Each structure stands twice: as C-alpha cells, then as structure tokens.
PDB file of C-alpha atoms in Angstrom:
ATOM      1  CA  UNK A 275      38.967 152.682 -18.950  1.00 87.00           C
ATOM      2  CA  UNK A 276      36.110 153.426 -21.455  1.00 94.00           C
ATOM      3  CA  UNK A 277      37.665 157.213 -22.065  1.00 95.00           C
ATOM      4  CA  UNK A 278      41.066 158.659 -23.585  1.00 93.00           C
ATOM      5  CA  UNK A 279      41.409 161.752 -21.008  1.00 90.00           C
ATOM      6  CA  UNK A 280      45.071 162.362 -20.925  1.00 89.00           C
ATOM      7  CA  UNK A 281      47.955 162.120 -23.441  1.00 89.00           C
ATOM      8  CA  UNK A 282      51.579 162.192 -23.297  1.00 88.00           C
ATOM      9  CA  UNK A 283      52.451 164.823 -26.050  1.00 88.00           C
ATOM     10  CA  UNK A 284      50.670 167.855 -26.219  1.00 90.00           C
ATOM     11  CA  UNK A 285      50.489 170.442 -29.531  1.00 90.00           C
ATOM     12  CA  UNK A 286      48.824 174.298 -29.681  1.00 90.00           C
ATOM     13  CA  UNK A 287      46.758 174.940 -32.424  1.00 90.00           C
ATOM     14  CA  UNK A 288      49.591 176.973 -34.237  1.00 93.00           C
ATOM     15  CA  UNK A 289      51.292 173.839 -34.264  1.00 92.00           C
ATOM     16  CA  UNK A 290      48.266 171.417 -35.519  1.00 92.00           C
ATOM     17  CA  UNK A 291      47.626 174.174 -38.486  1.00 92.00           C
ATOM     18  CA  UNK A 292      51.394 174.704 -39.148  1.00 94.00           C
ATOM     19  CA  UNK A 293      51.770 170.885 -39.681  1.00 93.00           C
ATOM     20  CA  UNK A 294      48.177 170.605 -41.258  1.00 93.00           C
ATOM     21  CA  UNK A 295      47.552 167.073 -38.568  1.00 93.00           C
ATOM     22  CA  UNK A 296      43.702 165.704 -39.212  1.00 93.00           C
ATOM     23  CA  UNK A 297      41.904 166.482 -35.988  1.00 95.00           C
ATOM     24  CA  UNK A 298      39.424 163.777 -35.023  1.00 96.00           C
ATOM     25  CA  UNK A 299      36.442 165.445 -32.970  1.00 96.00           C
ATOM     26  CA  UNK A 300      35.086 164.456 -29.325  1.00 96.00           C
ATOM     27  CA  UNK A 301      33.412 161.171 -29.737  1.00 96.00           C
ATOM     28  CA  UNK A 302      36.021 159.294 -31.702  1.00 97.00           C
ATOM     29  CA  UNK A 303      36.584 155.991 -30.423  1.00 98.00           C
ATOM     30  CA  UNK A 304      40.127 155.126 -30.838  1.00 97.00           C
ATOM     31  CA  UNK A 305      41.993 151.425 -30.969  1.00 97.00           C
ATOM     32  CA  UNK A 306      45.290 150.131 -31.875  1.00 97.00           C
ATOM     33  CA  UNK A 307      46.094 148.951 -35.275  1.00 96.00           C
ATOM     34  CA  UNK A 308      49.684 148.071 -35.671  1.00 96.00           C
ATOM     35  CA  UNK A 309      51.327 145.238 -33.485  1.00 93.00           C
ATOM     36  CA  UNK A 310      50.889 143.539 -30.159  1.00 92.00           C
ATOM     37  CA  UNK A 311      49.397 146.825 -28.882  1.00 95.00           C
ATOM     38  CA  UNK A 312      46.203 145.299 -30.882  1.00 96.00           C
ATOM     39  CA  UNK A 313      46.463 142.049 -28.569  1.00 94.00           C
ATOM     40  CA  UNK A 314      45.300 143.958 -25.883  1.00 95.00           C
ATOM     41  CA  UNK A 315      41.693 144.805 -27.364  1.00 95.00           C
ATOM     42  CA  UNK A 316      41.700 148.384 -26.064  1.00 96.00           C
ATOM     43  CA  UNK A 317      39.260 150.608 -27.201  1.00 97.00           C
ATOM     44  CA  UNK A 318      38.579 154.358 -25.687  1.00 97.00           C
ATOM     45  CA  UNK A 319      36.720 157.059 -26.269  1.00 97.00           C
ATOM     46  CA  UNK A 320      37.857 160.944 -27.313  1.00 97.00           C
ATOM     47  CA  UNK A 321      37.044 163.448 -24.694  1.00 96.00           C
ATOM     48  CA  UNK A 322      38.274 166.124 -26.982  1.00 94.00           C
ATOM     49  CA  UNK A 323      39.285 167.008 -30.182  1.00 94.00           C
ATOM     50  CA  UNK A 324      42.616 165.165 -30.990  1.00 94.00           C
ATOM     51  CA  UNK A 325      45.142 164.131 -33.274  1.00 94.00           C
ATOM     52  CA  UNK A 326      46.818 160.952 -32.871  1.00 94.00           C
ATOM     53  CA  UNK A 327      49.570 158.612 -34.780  1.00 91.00           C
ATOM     54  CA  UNK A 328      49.625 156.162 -37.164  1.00 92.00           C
ATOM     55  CA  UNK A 329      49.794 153.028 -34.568  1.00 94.00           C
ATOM     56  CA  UNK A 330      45.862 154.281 -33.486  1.00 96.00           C
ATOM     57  CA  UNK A 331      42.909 154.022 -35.806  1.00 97.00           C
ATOM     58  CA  UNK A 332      39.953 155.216 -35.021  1.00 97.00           C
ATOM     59  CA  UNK A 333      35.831 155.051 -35.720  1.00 97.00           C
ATOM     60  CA  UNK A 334      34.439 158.743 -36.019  1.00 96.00           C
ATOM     61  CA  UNK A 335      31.010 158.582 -35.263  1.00 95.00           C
ATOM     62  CA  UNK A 336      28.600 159.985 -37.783  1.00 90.00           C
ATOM     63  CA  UNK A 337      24.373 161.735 -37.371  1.00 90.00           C
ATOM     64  CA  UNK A 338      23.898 157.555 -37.846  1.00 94.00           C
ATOM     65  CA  UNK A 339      25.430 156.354 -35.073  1.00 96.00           C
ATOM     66  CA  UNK A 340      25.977 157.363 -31.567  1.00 96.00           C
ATOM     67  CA  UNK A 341      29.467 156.941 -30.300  1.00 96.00           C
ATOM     68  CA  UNK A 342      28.147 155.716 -26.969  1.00 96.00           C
ATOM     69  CA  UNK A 343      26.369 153.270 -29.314  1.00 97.00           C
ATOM     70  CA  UNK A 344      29.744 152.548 -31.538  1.00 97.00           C
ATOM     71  CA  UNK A 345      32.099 152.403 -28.813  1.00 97.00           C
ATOM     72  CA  UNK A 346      30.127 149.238 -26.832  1.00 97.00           C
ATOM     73  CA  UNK A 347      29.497 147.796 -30.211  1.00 97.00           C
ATOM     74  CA  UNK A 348      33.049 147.731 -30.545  1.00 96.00           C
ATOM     75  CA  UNK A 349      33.604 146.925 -26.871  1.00 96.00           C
ATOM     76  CA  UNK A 350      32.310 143.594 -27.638  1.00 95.00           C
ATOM     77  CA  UNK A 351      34.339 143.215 -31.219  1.00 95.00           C
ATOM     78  CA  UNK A 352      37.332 141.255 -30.695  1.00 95.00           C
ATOM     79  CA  UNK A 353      39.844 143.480 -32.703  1.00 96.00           C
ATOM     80  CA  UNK A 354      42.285 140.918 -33.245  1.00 94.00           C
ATOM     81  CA  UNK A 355      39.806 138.995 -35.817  1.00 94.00           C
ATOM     82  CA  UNK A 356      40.867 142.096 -37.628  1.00 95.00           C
ATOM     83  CA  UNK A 357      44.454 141.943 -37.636  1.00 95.00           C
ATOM     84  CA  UNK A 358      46.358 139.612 -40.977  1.00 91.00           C
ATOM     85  CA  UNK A 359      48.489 136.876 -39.063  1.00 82.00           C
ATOM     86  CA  UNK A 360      52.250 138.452 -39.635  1.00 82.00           C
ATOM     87  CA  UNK A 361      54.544 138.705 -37.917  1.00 86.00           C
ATOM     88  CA  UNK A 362      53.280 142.422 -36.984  1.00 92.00           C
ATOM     89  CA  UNK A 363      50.092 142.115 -37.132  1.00 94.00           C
ATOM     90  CA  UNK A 364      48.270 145.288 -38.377  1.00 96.00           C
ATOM     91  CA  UNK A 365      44.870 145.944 -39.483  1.00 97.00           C
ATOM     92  CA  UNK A 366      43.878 147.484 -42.326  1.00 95.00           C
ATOM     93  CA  UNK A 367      40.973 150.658 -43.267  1.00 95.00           C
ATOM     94  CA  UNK A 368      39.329 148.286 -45.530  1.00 96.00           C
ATOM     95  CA  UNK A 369      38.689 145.451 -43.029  1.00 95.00           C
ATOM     96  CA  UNK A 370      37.209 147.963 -40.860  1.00 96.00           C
ATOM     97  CA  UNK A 371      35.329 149.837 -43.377  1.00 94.00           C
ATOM     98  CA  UNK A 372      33.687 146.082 -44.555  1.00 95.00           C
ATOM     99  CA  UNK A 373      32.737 145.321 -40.985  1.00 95.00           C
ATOM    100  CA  UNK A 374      29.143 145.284 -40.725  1.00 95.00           C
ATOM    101  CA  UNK A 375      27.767 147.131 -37.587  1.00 95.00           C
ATOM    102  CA  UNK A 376      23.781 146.554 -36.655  1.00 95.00           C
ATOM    103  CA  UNK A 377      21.836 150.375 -36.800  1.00 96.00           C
ATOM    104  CA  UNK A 378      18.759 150.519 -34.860  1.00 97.00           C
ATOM    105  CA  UNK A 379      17.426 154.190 -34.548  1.00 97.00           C
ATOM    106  CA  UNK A 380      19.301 156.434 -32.657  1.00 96.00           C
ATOM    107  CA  UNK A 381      17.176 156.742 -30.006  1.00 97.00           C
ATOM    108  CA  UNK A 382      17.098 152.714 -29.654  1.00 98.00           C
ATOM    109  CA  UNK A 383      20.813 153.008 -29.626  1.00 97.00           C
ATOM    110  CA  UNK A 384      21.028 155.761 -26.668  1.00 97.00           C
ATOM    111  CA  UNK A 385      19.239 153.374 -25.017  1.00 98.00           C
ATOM    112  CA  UNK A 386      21.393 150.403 -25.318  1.00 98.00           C
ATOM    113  CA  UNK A 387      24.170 152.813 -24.270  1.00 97.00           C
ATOM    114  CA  UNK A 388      22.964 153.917 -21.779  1.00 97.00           C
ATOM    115  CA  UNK A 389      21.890 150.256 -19.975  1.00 98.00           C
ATOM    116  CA  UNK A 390      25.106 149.519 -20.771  1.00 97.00           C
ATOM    117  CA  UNK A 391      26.881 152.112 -19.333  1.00 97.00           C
ATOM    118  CA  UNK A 392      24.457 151.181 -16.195  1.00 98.00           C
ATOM    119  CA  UNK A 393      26.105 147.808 -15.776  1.00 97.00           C
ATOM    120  CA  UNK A 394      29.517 148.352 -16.318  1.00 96.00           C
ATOM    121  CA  UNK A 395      29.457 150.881 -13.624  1.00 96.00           C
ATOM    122  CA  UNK A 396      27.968 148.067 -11.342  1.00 97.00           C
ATOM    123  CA  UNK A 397      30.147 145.418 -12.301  1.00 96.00           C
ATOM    124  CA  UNK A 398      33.126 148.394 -11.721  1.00 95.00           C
ATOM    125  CA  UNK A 399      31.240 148.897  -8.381  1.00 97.00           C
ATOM    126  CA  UNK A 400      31.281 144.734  -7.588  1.00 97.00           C
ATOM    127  CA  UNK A 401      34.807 144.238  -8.678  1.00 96.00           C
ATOM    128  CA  UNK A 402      35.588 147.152  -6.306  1.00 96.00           C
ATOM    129  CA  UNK A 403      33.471 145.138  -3.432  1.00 97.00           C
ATOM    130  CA  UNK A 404      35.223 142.434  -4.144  1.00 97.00           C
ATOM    131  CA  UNK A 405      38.976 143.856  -4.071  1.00 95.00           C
ATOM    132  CA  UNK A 406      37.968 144.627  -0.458  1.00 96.00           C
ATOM    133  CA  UNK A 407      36.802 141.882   0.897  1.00 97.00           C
ATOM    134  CA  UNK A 408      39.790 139.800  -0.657  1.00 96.00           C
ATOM    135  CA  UNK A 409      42.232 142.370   1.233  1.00 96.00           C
ATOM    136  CA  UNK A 410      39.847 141.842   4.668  1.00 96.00           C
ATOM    137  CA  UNK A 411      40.204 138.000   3.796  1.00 96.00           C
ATOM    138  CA  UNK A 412      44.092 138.463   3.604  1.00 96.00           C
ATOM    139  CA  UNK A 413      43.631 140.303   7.207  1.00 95.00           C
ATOM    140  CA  UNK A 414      41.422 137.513   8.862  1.00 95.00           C
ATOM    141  CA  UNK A 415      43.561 134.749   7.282  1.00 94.00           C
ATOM    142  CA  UNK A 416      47.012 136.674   9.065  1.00 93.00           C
ATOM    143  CA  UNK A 417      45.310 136.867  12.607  1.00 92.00           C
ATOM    144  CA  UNK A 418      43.672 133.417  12.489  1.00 93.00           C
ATOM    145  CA  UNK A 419      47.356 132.198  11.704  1.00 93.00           C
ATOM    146  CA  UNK A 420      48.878 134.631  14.406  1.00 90.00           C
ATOM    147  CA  UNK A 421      45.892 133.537  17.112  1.00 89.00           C
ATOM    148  CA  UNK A 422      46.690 129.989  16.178  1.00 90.00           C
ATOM    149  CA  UNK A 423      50.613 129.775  16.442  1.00 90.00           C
ATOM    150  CA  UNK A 424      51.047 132.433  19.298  1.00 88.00           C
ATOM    151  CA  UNK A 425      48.083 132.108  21.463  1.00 76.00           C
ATOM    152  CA  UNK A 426      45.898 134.926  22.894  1.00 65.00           C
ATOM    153  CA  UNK A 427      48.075 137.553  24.718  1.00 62.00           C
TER     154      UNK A 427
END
C-alpha cells in the first residue's frame, strides 16, 4: 500500500485543539521508528491531515520537494540502515535530518513520480496476472490428477 487511508482511533477537532496534538498535513509520508515495526520497511503516504504517535515518524514535504517525489525516494531507502543496533532498535530525527536526498527541479521530480507510479501499477497489475494463473495452475494440476487416478466418467 503506497497510502495511509484509514486509522484505528479517530479524534474531532475539539479534541486535537483541547490536547494541542501537531497535525501533519496531506502529503506526509509516514514510517515506523521505534522497534521491529521498522523491520518491515513500510512507508505510506497521508491522505489527510493527521496526527499520529510517537512509534511513527514522518517526512513533511516542503515547496522543494514533492511528496510523490519524497515518498519513492524513500520507497527505495532501506529504513533499517537508519535504526542504532539495540535491542529496540529506534531511529533517531537527526539521522534522518543528515540523510542526503537528490533535488532535481520539481517539475523533473513530478516526472519521476509519476513514471514511477506508472510501473508500480503494472507490476500491481502482473502480480495480479500472476495470482491467477497460479490458482488456474492449482485447478489443472487437481483434474490432471483426478483424470489420471479415476479415469474419464
């Protein structure tokens, strides 16, 4: 999944103010940071305005940098390189903040999102293809087996 759509926990805006939570705007791509959660190398991207807790850290986007841009950028950053080797591993602002990401111009780098974006949805589209012609393989195998040990009948 390239996008954070849903959430378990929910707060109204009374709530957000009351308790004076950051909000991080749409665009915000959004990783873990504290234990084996980081293992996993999950990245996703805000669909709206959110607040979220301290196991999550996340990459706001600036007028530099399109978050299209950011998030593949950090699509191919192995987070874990990030993380110091306790026990619980966690990763830290400043190793983040140090991290050197390439800039072209923004328009060069709605471009590269975009292609990229392209692909992924056909190697989503292949993987698909190829979920279903594993099951009909499954299906072929059976009845091959069945026509062999049982005969026509």
């Amino acid at each position: 999944e390239k996008f954070m759509t849903d959430s378990n926990n929910w707060l109204d805006k009374d709530k957000v103010s009351e308790n004076r939570y950051k909000v991080f705007p749409v665009g915000t791509i959004i990783f873990p940071k504290i234990g084996g959660a980081i293992s996993t190398n999950k990245k996703r991207i805000l669909t709206r305005d959110s607040i979220y807790d301290n196991n999550v850290m996340g990459l706001v986007p600036t007028g530099k940098i399109f978050s299209g841009y950011l998030y593949w950028w950090l699509y191919g950053t192995d987070i874990n390189s990030w993380a110091n080797g306790s026990s619980l591993p966690a990763i830290k602002k400043t190793t983040v903040e140090e991290t050197k990401i390439p800039l072209p111009p923004l328009a060069e780098q709605k471009k590269i999102a975009r292609e990229l974006d392209v692909l992924a949805e056909k190697v989503r589209k292949l993987r698909q293809l190829q979920g279903e012609v594993e099951k009909e393989l499954k299906e072929l195998k059976k009845a091959v087996l069945r026509e062999a040990f049982e005969g026509s009948k």
